PDB file of C-alpha atoms in Angstrom:
ATOM      1  CA  ARG A   1      12.042  36.409  21.734  1.00  0.00           C
ATOM      2  CA  LYS A   2      10.517  33.724  19.520  1.00  0.00           C
ATOM      3  CA  GLU A   3       7.722  31.626  21.011  1.00  0.00           C
ATOM      4  CA  VAL A   4       9.589  28.407  20.326  1.00  0.00           C
ATOM      5  CA  GLU A   5      13.314  28.298  19.634  1.00  0.00           C
ATOM      6  CA  GLN A   6      15.591  25.534  18.448  1.00  0.00           C
ATOM      7  CA  ASP A   7      19.223  25.403  17.407  1.00  0.00           C
ATOM      8  CA  PRO A   8      18.988  24.839  13.636  1.00  0.00           C
ATOM      9  CA  GLY A   9      22.204  22.768  13.589  1.00  0.00           C
ATOM     10  CA  PRO A  10      23.253  20.824  11.669  1.00  0.00           C
ATOM     11  CA  PHE A  11      24.362  18.334  14.282  1.00  0.00           C
ATOM     12  CA  ASN A  12      26.766  15.940  12.575  1.00  0.00           C
ATOM     13  CA  VAL A  13      27.273  12.858  14.735  1.00  0.00           C
ATOM     14  CA  PRO A  14      28.836   9.439  14.092  1.00  0.00           C
ATOM     15  CA  GLU A  15      26.734   6.291  14.133  1.00  0.00           C
ATOM     16  CA  GLY A  16      26.297   4.978  17.636  1.00  0.00           C
ATOM     17  CA  ALA A  17      26.685   8.362  19.284  1.00  0.00           C
ATOM     18  CA  THR A  18      24.281   9.942  21.737  1.00  0.00           C
ATOM     19  CA  VAL A  19      22.896  13.328  20.768  1.00  0.00           C
ATOM     20  CA  ALA A  20      20.573  15.734  22.536  1.00  0.00           C
ATOM     21  CA  PHE A  21      18.526  18.676  21.330  1.00  0.00           C
ATOM     22  CA  ASN A  22      16.838  21.350  23.378  1.00  0.00           C
ATOM     23  CA  CYS A  23      13.858  23.503  22.562  1.00  0.00           C
ATOM     24  CA  THR A  24      12.941  26.587  24.587  1.00  0.00           C
ATOM     25  CA  TYR A  25       9.488  28.121  24.761  1.00  0.00           C
ATOM     26  CA  SER A  26       8.478  31.561  25.949  1.00  0.00           C
ATOM     27  CA  ASN A  27       4.876  31.074  27.103  1.00  0.00           C
ATOM     28  CA  SER A  28       4.831  29.754  30.642  1.00  0.00           C
ATOM     29  CA  ALA A  29       1.179  28.717  30.157  1.00  0.00           C
ATOM     30  CA  SER A  30       2.201  26.127  27.550  1.00  0.00           C
ATOM     31  CA  GLN A  31       0.783  22.750  28.431  1.00  0.00           C
ATOM     32  CA  SER A  32       1.398  20.289  25.622  1.00  0.00           C
ATOM     33  CA  PHE A  33       4.670  19.473  23.942  1.00  0.00           C
ATOM     34  CA  PHE A  34       5.616  17.216  21.085  1.00  0.00           C
ATOM     35  CA  TRP A  35       8.612  16.156  19.044  1.00  0.00           C
ATOM     36  CA  TYR A  36       8.189  15.480  15.335  1.00  0.00           C
ATOM     37  CA  ARG A  37      10.719  14.360  12.778  1.00  0.00           C
ATOM     38  CA  GLN A  38      10.621  15.515   9.203  1.00  0.00           C
ATOM     39  CA  ASP A  39      12.595  13.956   6.389  1.00  0.00           C
ATOM     40  CA  CYS A  40      13.535  16.043   3.379  1.00  0.00           C
ATOM     41  CA  ARG A  41      10.459  16.794   1.233  1.00  0.00           C
ATOM     42  CA  LYS A  42       8.215  14.659   3.456  1.00  0.00           C
ATOM     43  CA  GLU A  43       5.546  15.410   6.017  1.00  0.00           C
ATOM     44  CA  PRO A  44       6.265  15.831   9.742  1.00  0.00           C
ATOM     45  CA  LYS A  45       5.761  12.591  11.649  1.00  0.00           C
ATOM     46  CA  LEU A  46       4.985  12.448  15.342  1.00  0.00           C
ATOM     47  CA  LEU A  47       7.964  11.061  17.223  1.00  0.00           C
ATOM     48  CA  MET A  48       6.646  11.418  20.739  1.00  0.00           C
ATOM     49  CA  SER A  49       4.567  13.517  23.067  1.00  0.00           C
ATOM     50  CA  VAL A  50       6.458  14.965  26.014  1.00  0.00           C
ATOM     51  CA  TYR A  51       5.015  14.342  29.455  1.00  0.00           C
ATOM     52  CA  SER A  52       5.778  16.152  32.680  1.00  0.00           C
ATOM     53  CA  SER A  53       7.453  13.096  34.154  1.00  0.00           C
ATOM     54  CA  GLY A  54       9.557  12.522  31.062  1.00  0.00           C
ATOM     55  CA  ASN A  55       9.093   9.596  28.756  1.00  0.00           C
ATOM     56  CA  GLU A  56      11.121   7.099  26.811  1.00  0.00           C
ATOM     57  CA  ASP A  57      10.469   5.187  23.619  1.00  0.00           C
ATOM     58  CA  GLY A  58      13.268   2.829  22.732  1.00  0.00           C
ATOM     59  CA  ARG A  59      16.374   4.899  21.978  1.00  0.00           C
ATOM     60  CA  PHE A  60      14.483   8.175  22.373  1.00  0.00           C
ATOM     61  CA  THR A  61      13.964  10.046  25.645  1.00  0.00           C
ATOM     62  CA  ALA A  62      12.017  13.274  26.025  1.00  0.00           C
ATOM     63  CA  GLN A  63      12.154  15.541  29.055  1.00  0.00           C
ATOM     64  CA  LEU A  64      10.255  18.641  30.116  1.00  0.00           C
ATOM     65  CA  ASN A  65      11.746  21.309  32.356  1.00  0.00           C
ATOM     66  CA  ARG A  66       8.963  23.727  33.250  1.00  0.00           C
ATOM     67  CA  ALA A  67      11.102  25.877  35.512  1.00  0.00           C
ATOM     68  CA  SER A  68      13.523  26.697  32.711  1.00  0.00           C
ATOM     69  CA  GLN A  69      10.875  26.386  29.997  1.00  0.00           C
ATOM     70  CA  TYR A  70      12.512  23.909  27.717  1.00  0.00           C
ATOM     71  CA  ILE A  71      12.015  20.413  26.418  1.00  0.00           C
ATOM     72  CA  SER A  72      14.740  18.066  25.319  1.00  0.00           C
ATOM     73  CA  LEU A  73      15.116  15.054  23.076  1.00  0.00           C
ATOM     74  CA  LEU A  74      17.895  12.530  23.637  1.00  0.00           C
ATOM     75  CA  ILE A  75      18.736   9.961  20.977  1.00  0.00           C
ATOM     76  CA  ARG A  76      20.984   7.067  22.008  1.00  0.00           C
ATOM     77  CA  ASP A  77      22.915   4.786  19.669  1.00  0.00           C
ATOM     78  CA  SER A  78      22.238   6.996  16.634  1.00  0.00           C
ATOM     79  CA  LYS A  79      21.392   5.246  13.370  1.00  0.00           C
ATOM     80  CA  LEU A  80      21.853   6.539   9.847  1.00  0.00           C
ATOM     81  CA  SER A  81      18.058   6.475   9.548  1.00  0.00           C
ATOM     82  CA  ASP A  82      17.791   9.023  12.368  1.00  0.00           C
ATOM     83  CA  SER A  83      19.074  11.698   9.965  1.00  0.00           C
ATOM     84  CA  ALA A  84      16.222  14.180   9.684  1.00  0.00           C
ATOM     85  CA  THR A  85      15.006  17.530  10.954  1.00  0.00           C
ATOM     86  CA  TYR A  86      13.526  17.386  14.452  1.00  0.00           C
ATOM     87  CA  LEU A  87      10.691  19.808  15.098  1.00  0.00           C
ATOM     88  CA  CYS A  88       9.628  20.910  18.540  1.00  0.00           C
ATOM     89  CA  VAL A  89       5.899  21.710  18.794  1.00  0.00           C
ATOM     90  CA  VAL A  90       4.266  23.556  21.669  1.00  0.00           C
ATOM     91  CA  ASN A  91       0.636  24.225  22.494  1.00  0.00           C
ATOM     92  CA  SER A  92      -0.220  27.120  24.776  1.00  0.00           C
ATOM     93  CA  GLY A  93      -3.101  25.458  26.573  1.00  0.00           C
ATOM     94  CA  GLY A  94      -6.745  25.768  25.556  1.00  0.00           C
ATOM     95  CA  TYR A  95      -6.008  27.040  22.084  1.00  0.00           C
ATOM     96  CA  GLN A  96      -6.470  25.173  18.894  1.00  0.00           C
ATOM     97  CA  LYS A  97      -3.145  25.976  17.394  1.00  0.00           C
ATOM     98  CA  VAL A  98       0.339  24.898  18.116  1.00  0.00           C
ATOM     99  CA  THR A  99       3.624  26.638  17.461  1.00  0.00           C
ATOM    100  CA  PHE A 100       6.415  24.907  15.577  1.00  0.00           C
ATOM    101  CA  GLY A 101      10.062  25.492  16.237  1.00  0.00           C
ATOM    102  CA  THR A 102      12.234  26.017  13.185  1.00  0.00           C
ATOM    103  CA  GLY A 103      13.704  22.545  13.580  1.00  0.00           C
ATOM    104  CA  THR A 104      17.101  21.032  14.330  1.00  0.00           C
ATOM    105  CA  LYS A 105      18.816  19.182  11.549  1.00  0.00           C
ATOM    106  CA  LEU A 106      20.569  15.941  12.488  1.00  0.00           C
ATOM    107  CA  GLN A 107      22.995  14.168  10.177  1.00  0.00           C
ATOM    108  CA  VAL A 108      24.275  10.787  11.347  1.00  0.00           C
ATOM    109  CA  ILE A 109      27.537   9.927   9.640  1.00  0.00           C
ATOM    110  CA  PRO A 110      28.776   6.369   8.941  1.00  0.00           C
TER     111      PRO A 110
ATOM    112  CA  ASP B   1       1.819   4.673   5.894  1.00  0.00           C
ATOM    113  CA  THR B   2      -0.048   7.842   6.718  1.00  0.00           C
ATOM    114  CA  GLU B   3      -3.610   7.729   8.060  1.00  0.00           C
ATOM    115  CA  VAL B   4      -4.322  11.135   6.605  1.00  0.00           C
ATOM    116  CA  THR B   5      -4.623  10.966   2.839  1.00  0.00           C
ATOM    117  CA  GLN B   6      -4.049  13.947   0.598  1.00  0.00           C
ATOM    118  CA  THR B   7      -4.647  14.278  -3.113  1.00  0.00           C
ATOM    119  CA  PRO B   8      -3.143  15.140  -5.462  1.00  0.00           C
ATOM    120  CA  LYS B   9       0.491  14.547  -4.484  1.00  0.00           C
ATOM    121  CA  HIS B  10       1.708  17.137  -6.986  1.00  0.00           C
ATOM    122  CA  LEU B  11      -0.113  19.980  -8.702  1.00  0.00           C
ATOM    123  CA  VAL B  12       1.090  22.468 -11.274  1.00  0.00           C
ATOM    124  CA  MET B  13      -1.294  25.249 -12.131  1.00  0.00           C
ATOM    125  CA  GLY B  14      -1.377  28.597 -13.813  1.00  0.00           C
ATOM    126  CA  MET B  15      -2.315  31.770 -12.008  1.00  0.00           C
ATOM    127  CA  THR B  16      -5.781  31.840 -13.573  1.00  0.00           C
ATOM    128  CA  ASN B  17      -6.699  28.227 -12.821  1.00  0.00           C
ATOM    129  CA  LYS B  18      -9.073  26.931 -10.186  1.00  0.00           C
ATOM    130  CA  LYS B  19      -8.161  23.708  -8.445  1.00  0.00           C
ATOM    131  CA  SER B  20      -8.858  21.936  -5.169  1.00  0.00           C
ATOM    132  CA  LEU B  21      -6.731  20.036  -2.700  1.00  0.00           C
ATOM    133  CA  LYS B  22      -8.382  17.185  -0.829  1.00  0.00           C
ATOM    134  CA  CYS B  23      -7.715  15.607   2.542  1.00  0.00           C
ATOM    135  CA  GLU B  24      -9.365  12.620   4.187  1.00  0.00           C
ATOM    136  CA  GLN B  25      -8.978  10.932   7.564  1.00  0.00           C
ATOM    137  CA  HIS B  26     -10.812   7.982   9.054  1.00  0.00           C
ATOM    138  CA  MET B  27      -9.467   8.127  12.586  1.00  0.00           C
ATOM    139  CA  GLY B  28     -12.598   9.794  13.985  1.00  0.00           C
ATOM    140  CA  HIS B  29     -10.632  12.972  14.622  1.00  0.00           C
ATOM    141  CA  ARG B  30     -12.715  16.086  15.140  1.00  0.00           C
ATOM    142  CA  ALA B  31     -10.143  18.745  14.286  1.00  0.00           C
ATOM    143  CA  MET B  32      -8.532  19.220  10.896  1.00  0.00           C
ATOM    144  CA  TYR B  33      -5.899  21.676   9.788  1.00  0.00           C
ATOM    145  CA  TRP B  34      -4.323  23.162   6.674  1.00  0.00           C
ATOM    146  CA  TYR B  35      -0.680  24.206   6.759  1.00  0.00           C
ATOM    147  CA  LYS B  36       1.640  25.747   4.190  1.00  0.00           C
ATOM    148  CA  GLN B  37       5.326  24.869   4.265  1.00  0.00           C
ATOM    149  CA  LYS B  38       8.124  26.516   2.329  1.00  0.00           C
ATOM    150  CA  ALA B  39      11.546  24.917   1.940  1.00  0.00           C
ATOM    151  CA  LYS B  40      13.669  24.887   5.104  1.00  0.00           C
ATOM    152  CA  LYS B  41      10.876  26.492   7.137  1.00  0.00           C
ATOM    153  CA  PRO B  42       8.446  24.995   9.642  1.00  0.00           C
ATOM    154  CA  PRO B  43       4.793  24.506   8.701  1.00  0.00           C
ATOM    155  CA  GLU B  44       2.650  27.668   8.920  1.00  0.00           C
ATOM    156  CA  LEU B  45      -0.929  27.278  10.054  1.00  0.00           C
ATOM    157  CA  MET B  46      -3.587  28.444   7.610  1.00  0.00           C
ATOM    158  CA  PHE B  47      -6.953  27.126   8.857  1.00  0.00           C
ATOM    159  CA  VAL B  48      -8.405  25.022  11.657  1.00  0.00           C
ATOM    160  CA  TYR B  49     -11.734  23.230  11.553  1.00  0.00           C
ATOM    161  CA  SER B  50     -13.155  21.936  14.791  1.00  0.00           C
ATOM    162  CA  TYR B  51     -16.265  19.774  14.687  1.00  0.00           C
ATOM    163  CA  GLU B  52     -16.713  20.768  11.030  1.00  0.00           C
ATOM    164  CA  LYS B  53     -16.768  24.481  11.785  1.00  0.00           C
ATOM    165  CA  LEU B  54     -14.034  26.909  10.812  1.00  0.00           C
ATOM    166  CA  SER B  55     -12.498  28.050  14.074  1.00  0.00           C
ATOM    167  CA  ILE B  56      -9.237  29.653  12.980  1.00  0.00           C
ATOM    168  CA  ASN B  57      -8.292  31.550   9.827  1.00  0.00           C
ATOM    169  CA  GLU B  58      -4.757  32.874  10.116  1.00  0.00           C
ATOM    170  CA  SER B  59      -5.465  35.897   7.902  1.00  0.00           C
ATOM    171  CA  VAL B  60      -5.089  33.771   4.809  1.00  0.00           C
ATOM    172  CA  PRO B  61      -5.748  35.553   1.465  1.00  0.00           C
ATOM    173  CA  SER B  62      -9.191  34.866   0.017  1.00  0.00           C
ATOM    174  CA  ARG B  63      -7.673  33.092  -2.984  1.00  0.00           C
ATOM    175  CA  PHE B  64      -7.489  30.134  -0.562  1.00  0.00           C
ATOM    176  CA  SER B  65     -10.927  28.886   0.447  1.00  0.00           C
ATOM    177  CA  PRO B  66     -11.325  25.967   2.853  1.00  0.00           C
ATOM    178  CA  GLU B  67     -14.300  23.676   3.060  1.00  0.00           C
ATOM    179  CA  CYS B  68     -15.195  20.856   5.437  1.00  0.00           C
ATOM    180  CA  PRO B  69     -18.002  18.770   3.870  1.00  0.00           C
ATOM    181  CA  ASN B  70     -18.020  16.318   6.790  1.00  0.00           C
ATOM    182  CA  SER B  71     -15.930  15.232   9.723  1.00  0.00           C
ATOM    183  CA  SER B  72     -13.634  13.096   7.555  1.00  0.00           C
ATOM    184  CA  LEU B  73     -13.026  15.437   4.659  1.00  0.00           C
ATOM    185  CA  LEU B  74     -11.271  18.744   4.257  1.00  0.00           C
ATOM    186  CA  ASN B  75     -10.821  20.630   0.995  1.00  0.00           C
ATOM    187  CA  LEU B  76      -8.795  23.656   0.044  1.00  0.00           C
ATOM    188  CA  HIS B  77     -10.072  25.495  -3.016  1.00  0.00           C
ATOM    189  CA  LEU B  78      -7.496  27.490  -4.937  1.00  0.00           C
ATOM    190  CA  HIS B  79      -8.154  30.369  -7.306  1.00  0.00           C
ATOM    191  CA  ALA B  80      -5.938  33.032  -8.871  1.00  0.00           C
ATOM    192  CA  LEU B  81      -2.857  31.957  -6.956  1.00  0.00           C
ATOM    193  CA  GLN B  82       0.456  33.784  -7.118  1.00  0.00           C
ATOM    194  CA  PRO B  83       3.927  32.307  -7.740  1.00  0.00           C
ATOM    195  CA  GLU B  84       4.786  32.865  -4.059  1.00  0.00           C
ATOM    196  CA  ASP B  85       2.007  30.417  -3.161  1.00  0.00           C
ATOM    197  CA  SER B  86       4.166  27.587  -4.473  1.00  0.00           C
ATOM    198  CA  ALA B  87       4.807  25.367  -1.435  1.00  0.00           C
ATOM    199  CA  LEU B  88       4.017  22.056   0.227  1.00  0.00           C
ATOM    200  CA  TYR B  89       0.438  22.093   1.547  1.00  0.00           C
ATOM    201  CA  LEU B  90      -0.077  19.815   4.506  1.00  0.00           C
ATOM    202  CA  CYS B  91      -3.307  18.606   6.011  1.00  0.00           C
ATOM    203  CA  ALA B  92      -3.391  17.349   9.593  1.00  0.00           C
ATOM    204  CA  SER B  93      -5.957  16.028  12.002  1.00  0.00           C
ATOM    205  CA  SER B  94      -6.160  15.594  15.747  1.00  0.00           C
ATOM    206  CA  GLN B  95      -8.534  13.865  18.110  1.00  0.00           C
ATOM    207  CA  GLY B  96      -9.787  17.063  19.679  1.00  0.00           C
ATOM    208  CA  GLY B  97      -9.566  20.691  18.779  1.00  0.00           C
ATOM    209  CA  GLN B  98      -7.818  22.037  21.852  1.00  0.00           C
ATOM    210  CA  GLY B  99      -4.264  21.601  20.610  1.00  0.00           C
ATOM    211  CA  ASN B 100      -3.345  19.282  23.458  1.00  0.00           C
ATOM    212  CA  GLN B 101      -3.572  16.210  21.263  1.00  0.00           C
ATOM    213  CA  PRO B 102      -0.860  15.451  18.705  1.00  0.00           C
ATOM    214  CA  GLN B 103      -1.586  16.229  15.099  1.00  0.00           C
ATOM    215  CA  HIS B 104      -1.163  13.609  12.404  1.00  0.00           C
ATOM    216  CA  PHE B 105      -0.086  14.856   9.008  1.00  0.00           C
ATOM    217  CA  GLY B 106      -0.822  13.713   5.500  1.00  0.00           C
ATOM    218  CA  ASP B 107       2.085  13.497   3.089  1.00  0.00           C
ATOM    219  CA  GLY B 108       1.145  16.788   1.474  1.00  0.00           C
ATOM    220  CA  THR B 109       0.448  18.267  -1.918  1.00  0.00           C
ATOM    221  CA  ARG B 110       3.420  19.894  -3.604  1.00  0.00           C
ATOM    222  CA  LEU B 111       1.992  22.893  -5.435  1.00  0.00           C
ATOM    223  CA  SER B 112       3.770  24.843  -8.167  1.00  0.00           C
ATOM    224  CA  ILE B 113       2.277  28.022  -9.598  1.00  0.00           C
ATOM    225  CA  LEU B 114       3.488  28.987 -13.045  1.00  0.00           C
TER     226      LEU B 114
END
């Protein structure tokens, strides 16, 4: 089983739709979780950190489910500019490296 | 606008050339990273510097040689690269070196080996 797994997609959704991605991780000792977005041929950009209590930033909501070892990202009212690859990043506590998921591609359609 | 600056943006070099990639951050971060990213793949960690000391080398071939002259600068020296080394090279930094702080990426150097 991969350390961090994501559905590669693509998720094709109409503008205004709500879409959710999950990311599962295998190491139960993992402590820090992040969502990044990456546009084609650009660098990954931090979207949000994921906190135990869940957190929201505008149209974006991140949740952590430790029992089932997954994190989720919910995007409401999708915009064309949300089209990108969403990378899940997990740190296994106390180490200096993080593990990237392979990314989920989102395409928002007019 | 990225707070991690990488130069050059693009680099084409022959297999016998020597070149260097540069990365700079002024956020006071104490950990800096080099990643390699191939098309449609996630970034792969190469090196981690924590407090200016090399703390992780992910078994990277010696034709890649990192250097951290000070807490704001990170270099990657390249020599005798192979065509399969063509990729996007990303530098990142984070506040601490424990991995529990988010990393901030530069916009990368796109490297092509002829």
